[in-house]
Amino acid sequence: MPMFLVSKRDMVAGFDGGGDGQILDLDTAVKDGVLGGVDGGVVGTGVCEKLDLGKMIEELDLCEVPSVFICPISLEPMQDPVTLCTGQTYERFNILKWFNLGHFTCPTTMQELWDDSITPNTTLYRLIYTWFSQKYLLTKKRSEDVQGRASELLETLKKVKGQARVQALKELHQVVGAHATARKTVIDEGGVSLMSSLLGPFTSHAVGSEVIGILVSLTLDSESKKNLMQPAKISLMVDILNEGSIETKINCTRFIESLIEEKDFRSELVSSHSLLVGLMRLVKDKRHSNGICPGLSLLRTICLHKEVRNLLVSIGAVSQLVELLSGMDPDCLELALCVLDALASIPEGRVALKGCSNTIPIMVKLLMRISENCTQYALSILWSVCKLAPEECSSIAVDAGLAAKLLLVIQSGCNPILKQQSAELLKLCSLNYSDTIFISKCKLTRTIQ
């Protein structure tokens, strides 16, 4: 039976054969004794325990496994490679399944098999096992190193102050951001309580920025969040949000939103002129578009509180958001419309929307344009504005093509509630026109354009 051979293009990438950094193929690996070992133990590592190949493959989840290790049928790494008479090698389970389906050919070459026996490819198995073992143990060692370093940094932070504290926090921030094991270590070893203790009225922004960057990466329990929901800590976060780098602003925004989601959160903590101004600056910052969605997401969350809605209208957020709508991507657009719809639920918000000349034309344009949610928000805003001043606003809306858009909504397969709202708004708009004139306003030409 032909032996399995590896071509030069299928050399095993990343396999260190004997410390000289050379890439080895199967023949070289066997000849040089690289694949030797005792009872299947891991070669060259000093470890004699037998590691489970399947577990290693699952846990490593490597995207660049050497092609010679991949079964041509499943395109997954082989754990029990067997070779056919054609010289092609497959995972045992996969090739037996192929035979059970009534095939008597080689799946790769489609040659008819003159011998249906399969031979375990022990050389390839041992190469696969050694490669994954080395990767697994290296990964495990790195993980242990990361855990150890995270522990050391936590201990250091208990002792140092000033610039040394900032440097330790910067390193911990980097480690926690890059490694899940470090995040777990920080939580398990009381790091959350330590980070919380570093936030207060006299905390420097340099320290506060790094602490928030660490905390936002962690999965905090309710008790930890409750300890962080103190006015002095929230106030510090708001100050840092207004003055930090774009990365720090986004971290503060996301962290405050994670705290708001707790049921014990008090709305007065976010009824802050400084917070709302900072968020509007983040949303309007065209130089750093990656801050727009986080800023709008927090605005949407805090708009659940009526006190915040009134304050947001008072700082001119309505006209600013309306002006930003035209340049937003769909995800941000939906968030912005959700905020405007929330502001339209209070009288001051409706007046502000009516006072913005672009509100009605933009809302009409967005109907049936982006998504059903966007249509719902735009329709709700139009209803609020038109109900406020039916004669004036409905005339502007109909001239902007609203009637035709509403007919499209009614005839579409969207939510029945949207259809009902569209019918009611259509009826409201028709009150200022004779039947003949209104019907002429319902032509679809402008809508299609």
Short mmCIF file of C-alpha atoms in Angstrom, two decimals, residues 25-293:
data_model
loop_
_atom_site.label_atom_id
_atom_site.label_comp_id
_atom_site.label_asym_id
_atom_site.label_seq_id
_atom_site.Cartn_x
_atom_site.Cartn_y
_atom_site.Cartn_z
CA ASP A 25 7.94 17.64 7.06
CA LEU A 26 6.90 14.14 8.13
CA ASP A 27 9.90 12.29 6.71
CA THR A 28 12.39 14.67 8.34
CA ALA A 29 10.55 14.58 11.65
CA VAL A 30 10.67 10.78 11.76
CA LYS A 31 14.29 10.53 10.59
CA ASP A 32 15.51 13.05 13.17
CA GLY A 33 13.65 11.34 15.99
CA VAL A 34 11.58 14.41 16.79
CA LEU A 35 8.45 12.29 17.19
CA GLY A 36 9.97 9.93 19.68
CA GLY A 37 8.60 9.80 23.21
CA VAL A 38 7.61 7.62 26.09
CA ASP A 39 4.12 6.14 26.09
CA GLY A 40 2.64 8.95 24.09
CA GLY A 41 3.84 11.62 26.50
CA VAL A 42 4.58 15.13 25.32
CA VAL A 43 7.97 15.31 23.68
CA GLY A 44 10.59 17.72 24.92
CA THR A 45 8.39 19.20 27.64
CA GLY A 46 9.25 17.10 30.66
CA VAL A 47 5.56 16.21 30.95
CA CYS A 48 4.70 12.52 30.98
CA GLU A 49 0.96 12.82 31.40
CA LYS A 50 -1.16 11.86 28.43
CA LEU A 51 -3.11 14.85 27.15
CA ASP A 52 -6.43 14.38 25.38
CA LEU A 53 -6.02 15.31 21.72
CA GLY A 54 -9.71 16.06 21.21
CA LYS A 55 -9.76 18.40 24.20
CA MET A 56 -6.64 20.19 23.01
CA ILE A 57 -8.10 20.70 19.53
CA GLU A 58 -11.34 22.04 21.01
CA GLU A 59 -9.70 24.39 23.49
CA LEU A 60 -7.01 25.77 21.21
CA ASP A 61 -9.41 26.65 18.38
CA LEU A 62 -6.48 27.45 16.11
CA CYS A 63 -7.23 29.03 12.76
CA GLU A 64 -3.87 28.14 11.16
CA VAL A 65 -3.57 24.40 11.67
CA PRO A 66 -1.14 22.88 9.13
CA SER A 67 -3.04 21.64 6.10
CA VAL A 68 -1.56 18.13 6.41
CA PHE A 69 -3.44 17.75 9.72
CA ILE A 70 -6.83 18.50 8.15
CA CYS A 71 -9.23 15.79 7.05
CA PRO A 72 -10.27 16.47 3.42
CA ILE A 73 -13.84 15.37 4.21
CA SER A 74 -14.68 17.33 7.38
CA LEU A 75 -11.98 20.03 7.04
CA GLU A 76 -11.29 19.54 10.75
CA PRO A 77 -8.03 18.43 12.42
CA MET A 78 -7.70 14.64 12.46
CA GLN A 79 -7.58 12.71 15.74
CA ASP A 80 -7.42 9.20 14.25
CA PRO A 81 -5.88 9.47 10.75
CA VAL A 82 -6.04 6.43 8.46
CA THR A 83 -4.61 5.97 4.97
CA LEU A 84 -6.29 4.36 1.92
CA CYS A 85 -4.62 2.38 -0.82
CA THR A 86 -4.53 5.58 -2.91
CA GLY A 87 -2.18 7.17 -0.39
CA GLN A 88 -4.78 9.69 0.79
CA THR A 89 -5.35 10.10 4.53
CA TYR A 90 -8.64 10.80 6.30
CA GLU A 91 -10.16 10.86 9.76
CA ARG A 92 -11.25 7.27 10.50
CA PHE A 93 -14.85 8.18 11.39
CA ASN A 94 -15.31 10.26 8.24
CA ILE A 95 -13.99 7.70 5.77
CA LEU A 96 -15.98 4.87 7.36
CA LYS A 97 -19.09 7.01 7.06
CA TRP A 98 -18.21 7.57 3.39
CA PHE A 99 -18.00 3.81 2.87
CA ASN A 100 -21.28 3.23 4.73
CA LEU A 101 -23.00 5.56 2.26
CA GLY A 102 -22.09 3.08 -0.48
CA HIS A 103 -19.06 4.85 -1.89
CA PHE A 104 -16.07 2.70 -2.91
CA THR A 105 -13.89 5.52 -4.23
CA CYS A 106 -11.29 7.81 -2.74
CA PRO A 107 -13.11 11.07 -1.85
CA THR A 108 -10.17 13.23 -2.89
CA THR A 109 -9.05 11.57 -6.15
CA MET A 110 -12.36 9.79 -6.94
CA GLN A 111 -10.28 6.73 -7.92
CA GLU A 112 -12.00 3.39 -7.52
CA LEU A 113 -10.42 1.52 -4.60
CA TRP A 114 -8.67 -1.75 -5.44
CA ASP A 115 -8.30 -2.44 -1.72
CA ASP A 116 -10.92 -1.33 0.82
CA SER A 117 -8.66 -1.72 3.85
CA ILE A 118 -7.59 1.28 5.92
CA THR A 119 -4.25 1.61 7.69
CA PRO A 120 -3.70 3.75 10.82
CA ASN A 121 -1.28 6.52 9.98
CA THR A 122 0.61 6.48 13.28
CA THR A 123 3.36 8.76 12.02
CA LEU A 124 0.90 11.51 11.17
CA TYR A 125 -1.01 10.94 14.41
CA ARG A 126 2.13 11.41 16.48
CA LEU A 127 3.04 14.54 14.57
CA ILE A 128 -0.46 15.96 15.09
CA TYR A 129 -0.35 15.02 18.77
CA THR A 130 3.07 16.58 19.32
CA TRP A 131 2.18 19.78 17.49
CA PHE A 132 -1.04 20.30 19.43
CA SER A 133 0.61 19.32 22.72
CA GLN A 134 3.32 21.91 22.30
CA LYS A 135 0.78 24.58 21.37
CA TYR A 136 -1.47 23.59 24.27
CA LEU A 137 1.29 23.63 26.89
CA LEU A 138 2.64 26.93 25.58
CA THR A 139 -0.82 28.45 25.77
CA LYS A 140 -1.31 27.03 29.26
CA LYS A 141 2.03 28.44 30.42
CA ARG A 142 1.20 31.85 29.00
CA SER A 143 -2.15 31.73 30.76
CA GLU A 144 -0.48 30.89 34.06
CA ASP A 145 2.03 33.69 33.49
CA VAL A 146 -0.80 36.15 32.84
CA GLN A 147 -2.65 35.05 35.97
CA GLY A 148 0.51 35.42 38.01
CA ARG A 149 1.23 38.87 36.61
CA ALA A 150 -2.34 40.01 37.30
CA SER A 151 -1.98 38.84 40.92
CA GLU A 152 1.34 40.65 41.27
CA LEU A 153 -0.14 43.88 39.93
CA LEU A 154 -3.06 43.70 42.35
CA GLU A 155 -0.64 43.31 45.24
CA THR A 156 1.46 46.20 43.93
CA LEU A 157 -1.59 48.47 43.74
CA LYS A 158 -2.23 47.94 47.44
CA LYS A 159 1.16 49.42 48.27
CA VAL A 160 2.08 52.11 45.74
CA LYS A 161 0.82 55.63 45.05
CA GLY A 162 1.40 58.42 42.57
CA GLN A 163 2.99 57.65 39.22
CA ALA A 164 3.84 54.08 40.28
CA ARG A 165 0.12 53.43 40.80
CA VAL A 166 -0.71 54.85 37.38
CA GLN A 167 1.90 52.62 35.72
CA ALA A 168 0.65 49.51 37.53
CA LEU A 169 -2.92 50.32 36.50
CA LYS A 170 -1.87 50.87 32.89
CA GLU A 171 -0.24 47.44 32.76
CA LEU A 172 -3.19 45.76 34.46
CA HIS A 173 -5.52 47.52 32.00
CA GLN A 174 -3.57 46.04 29.09
CA VAL A 175 -3.41 42.55 30.60
CA VAL A 176 -7.11 42.49 31.50
CA GLY A 177 -8.10 43.76 28.06
CA ALA A 178 -6.14 41.01 26.31
CA HIS A 179 -6.67 37.92 28.49
CA ALA A 180 -9.83 36.31 29.88
CA THR A 181 -7.75 34.52 32.52
CA ALA A 182 -6.51 37.86 33.84
CA ARG A 183 -10.07 39.15 34.08
CA LYS A 184 -11.06 36.08 36.09
CA THR A 185 -8.04 36.52 38.36
CA VAL A 186 -8.93 40.14 39.10
CA ILE A 187 -12.48 39.14 40.05
CA ASP A 188 -11.46 36.07 42.07
CA GLU A 189 -8.78 37.91 44.05
CA GLY A 190 -10.88 40.90 45.12
CA GLY A 191 -9.68 43.22 42.40
CA VAL A 192 -13.11 44.76 41.85
CA SER A 193 -13.29 45.98 45.45
CA LEU A 194 -9.75 47.32 45.13
CA MET A 195 -10.59 49.17 41.90
CA SER A 196 -13.73 50.60 43.50
CA SER A 197 -11.71 51.92 46.45
CA LEU A 198 -9.50 53.86 44.03
CA LEU A 199 -12.47 55.87 42.72
CA GLY A 200 -13.43 58.90 44.78
CA PRO A 201 -13.68 62.71 44.87
CA PHE A 202 -9.89 63.11 45.11
CA THR A 203 -8.95 60.54 42.47
CA SER A 204 -6.81 61.91 39.65
CA HIS A 205 -8.13 61.52 36.12
CA ALA A 206 -5.04 59.50 35.22
CA VAL A 207 -5.91 56.89 37.85
CA GLY A 208 -9.66 57.07 37.24
CA SER A 209 -9.31 56.53 33.48
CA GLU A 210 -7.29 53.34 33.95
CA VAL A 211 -9.58 52.01 36.70
CA ILE A 212 -12.69 52.51 34.55
CA GLY A 213 -10.90 50.90 31.60
CA ILE A 214 -10.29 47.83 33.80
CA LEU A 215 -13.77 47.69 35.34
CA VAL A 216 -15.58 47.98 32.00
CA SER A 217 -13.80 44.79 30.86
CA LEU A 218 -15.05 42.76 33.83
CA THR A 219 -18.34 40.98 34.42
CA LEU A 220 -19.51 42.55 37.68
CA ASP A 221 -22.14 41.15 40.02
CA SER A 222 -24.98 43.25 41.44
CA GLU A 223 -23.23 43.86 44.75
CA SER A 224 -20.13 45.22 43.01
CA LYS A 225 -22.24 47.51 40.85
CA LYS A 226 -24.14 48.74 43.89
CA ASN A 227 -20.85 49.72 45.55
CA LEU A 228 -19.91 51.69 42.44
CA MET A 229 -23.23 53.57 42.27
CA GLN A 230 -22.18 56.22 44.77
CA PRO A 231 -22.66 59.90 43.83
CA ALA A 232 -18.95 60.70 44.26
CA LYS A 233 -17.91 57.82 41.99
CA ILE A 234 -20.51 58.65 39.32
CA SER A 235 -19.48 62.31 39.47
CA LEU A 236 -15.85 61.34 38.86
CA MET A 237 -16.88 59.18 35.88
CA VAL A 238 -18.81 62.11 34.40
CA ASP A 239 -15.82 64.44 34.82
CA ILE A 240 -13.52 61.92 33.15
CA LEU A 241 -16.05 61.42 30.34
CA ASN A 242 -15.91 65.14 29.61
CA GLU A 243 -12.14 65.48 29.68
CA GLY A 244 -10.61 62.10 28.73
CA SER A 245 -9.39 60.63 25.45
CA ILE A 246 -11.91 59.13 23.05
CA GLU A 247 -11.14 55.65 24.40
CA THR A 248 -11.73 56.87 27.95
CA LYS A 249 -14.97 58.63 26.96
CA ILE A 250 -16.30 55.41 25.42
CA ASN A 251 -15.23 53.35 28.45
CA CYS A 252 -16.98 55.78 30.83
CA THR A 253 -20.11 55.77 28.67
CA ARG A 254 -20.34 51.98 28.51
CA PHE A 255 -19.56 51.58 32.20
CA ILE A 256 -22.21 54.08 33.32
CA GLU A 257 -24.74 52.31 31.10
CA SER A 258 -23.89 48.95 32.70
CA LEU A 259 -24.55 50.48 36.13
CA ILE A 260 -27.87 52.03 35.05
CA GLU A 261 -29.16 48.60 34.06
CA GLU A 262 -29.26 47.61 37.76
CA LYS A 263 -32.75 47.74 39.29
CA ASP A 264 -31.53 49.75 42.32
CA PHE A 265 -30.12 52.55 40.19
CA ARG A 266 -31.38 56.02 41.17
CA SER A 267 -32.28 58.36 38.31
CA GLU A 268 -30.90 61.41 40.15
CA LEU A 269 -27.40 60.00 39.63
CA VAL A 270 -27.66 60.65 35.89
CA SER A 271 -29.84 63.78 36.03
CA SER A 272 -26.68 65.73 35.43
CA HIS A 273 -26.24 68.65 33.06
CA SER A 274 -22.54 67.79 32.79
CA LEU A 275 -23.25 64.17 31.81
CA LEU A 276 -25.73 65.12 29.10
CA VAL A 277 -23.45 67.79 27.67
CA GLY A 278 -20.58 65.29 27.60
CA LEU A 279 -22.71 62.70 25.81
CA MET A 280 -23.92 65.20 23.22
CA ARG A 281 -20.31 66.21 22.54
CA LEU A 282 -19.43 62.54 22.07
CA VAL A 283 -22.35 62.01 19.69
CA LYS A 284 -21.47 65.11 17.64
CA ASP A 285 -17.73 64.35 17.41
CA LYS A 286 -17.27 63.57 13.71
CA ARG A 287 -13.54 63.00 14.17
CA HIS A 288 -14.23 59.92 16.30
CA SER A 289 -17.29 58.19 14.86
CA ASN A 290 -16.71 55.13 17.08
CA GLY A 291 -18.10 57.12 20.01
CA ILE A 292 -21.45 57.95 18.40
CA CYS A 293 -23.25 54.65 19.02
#
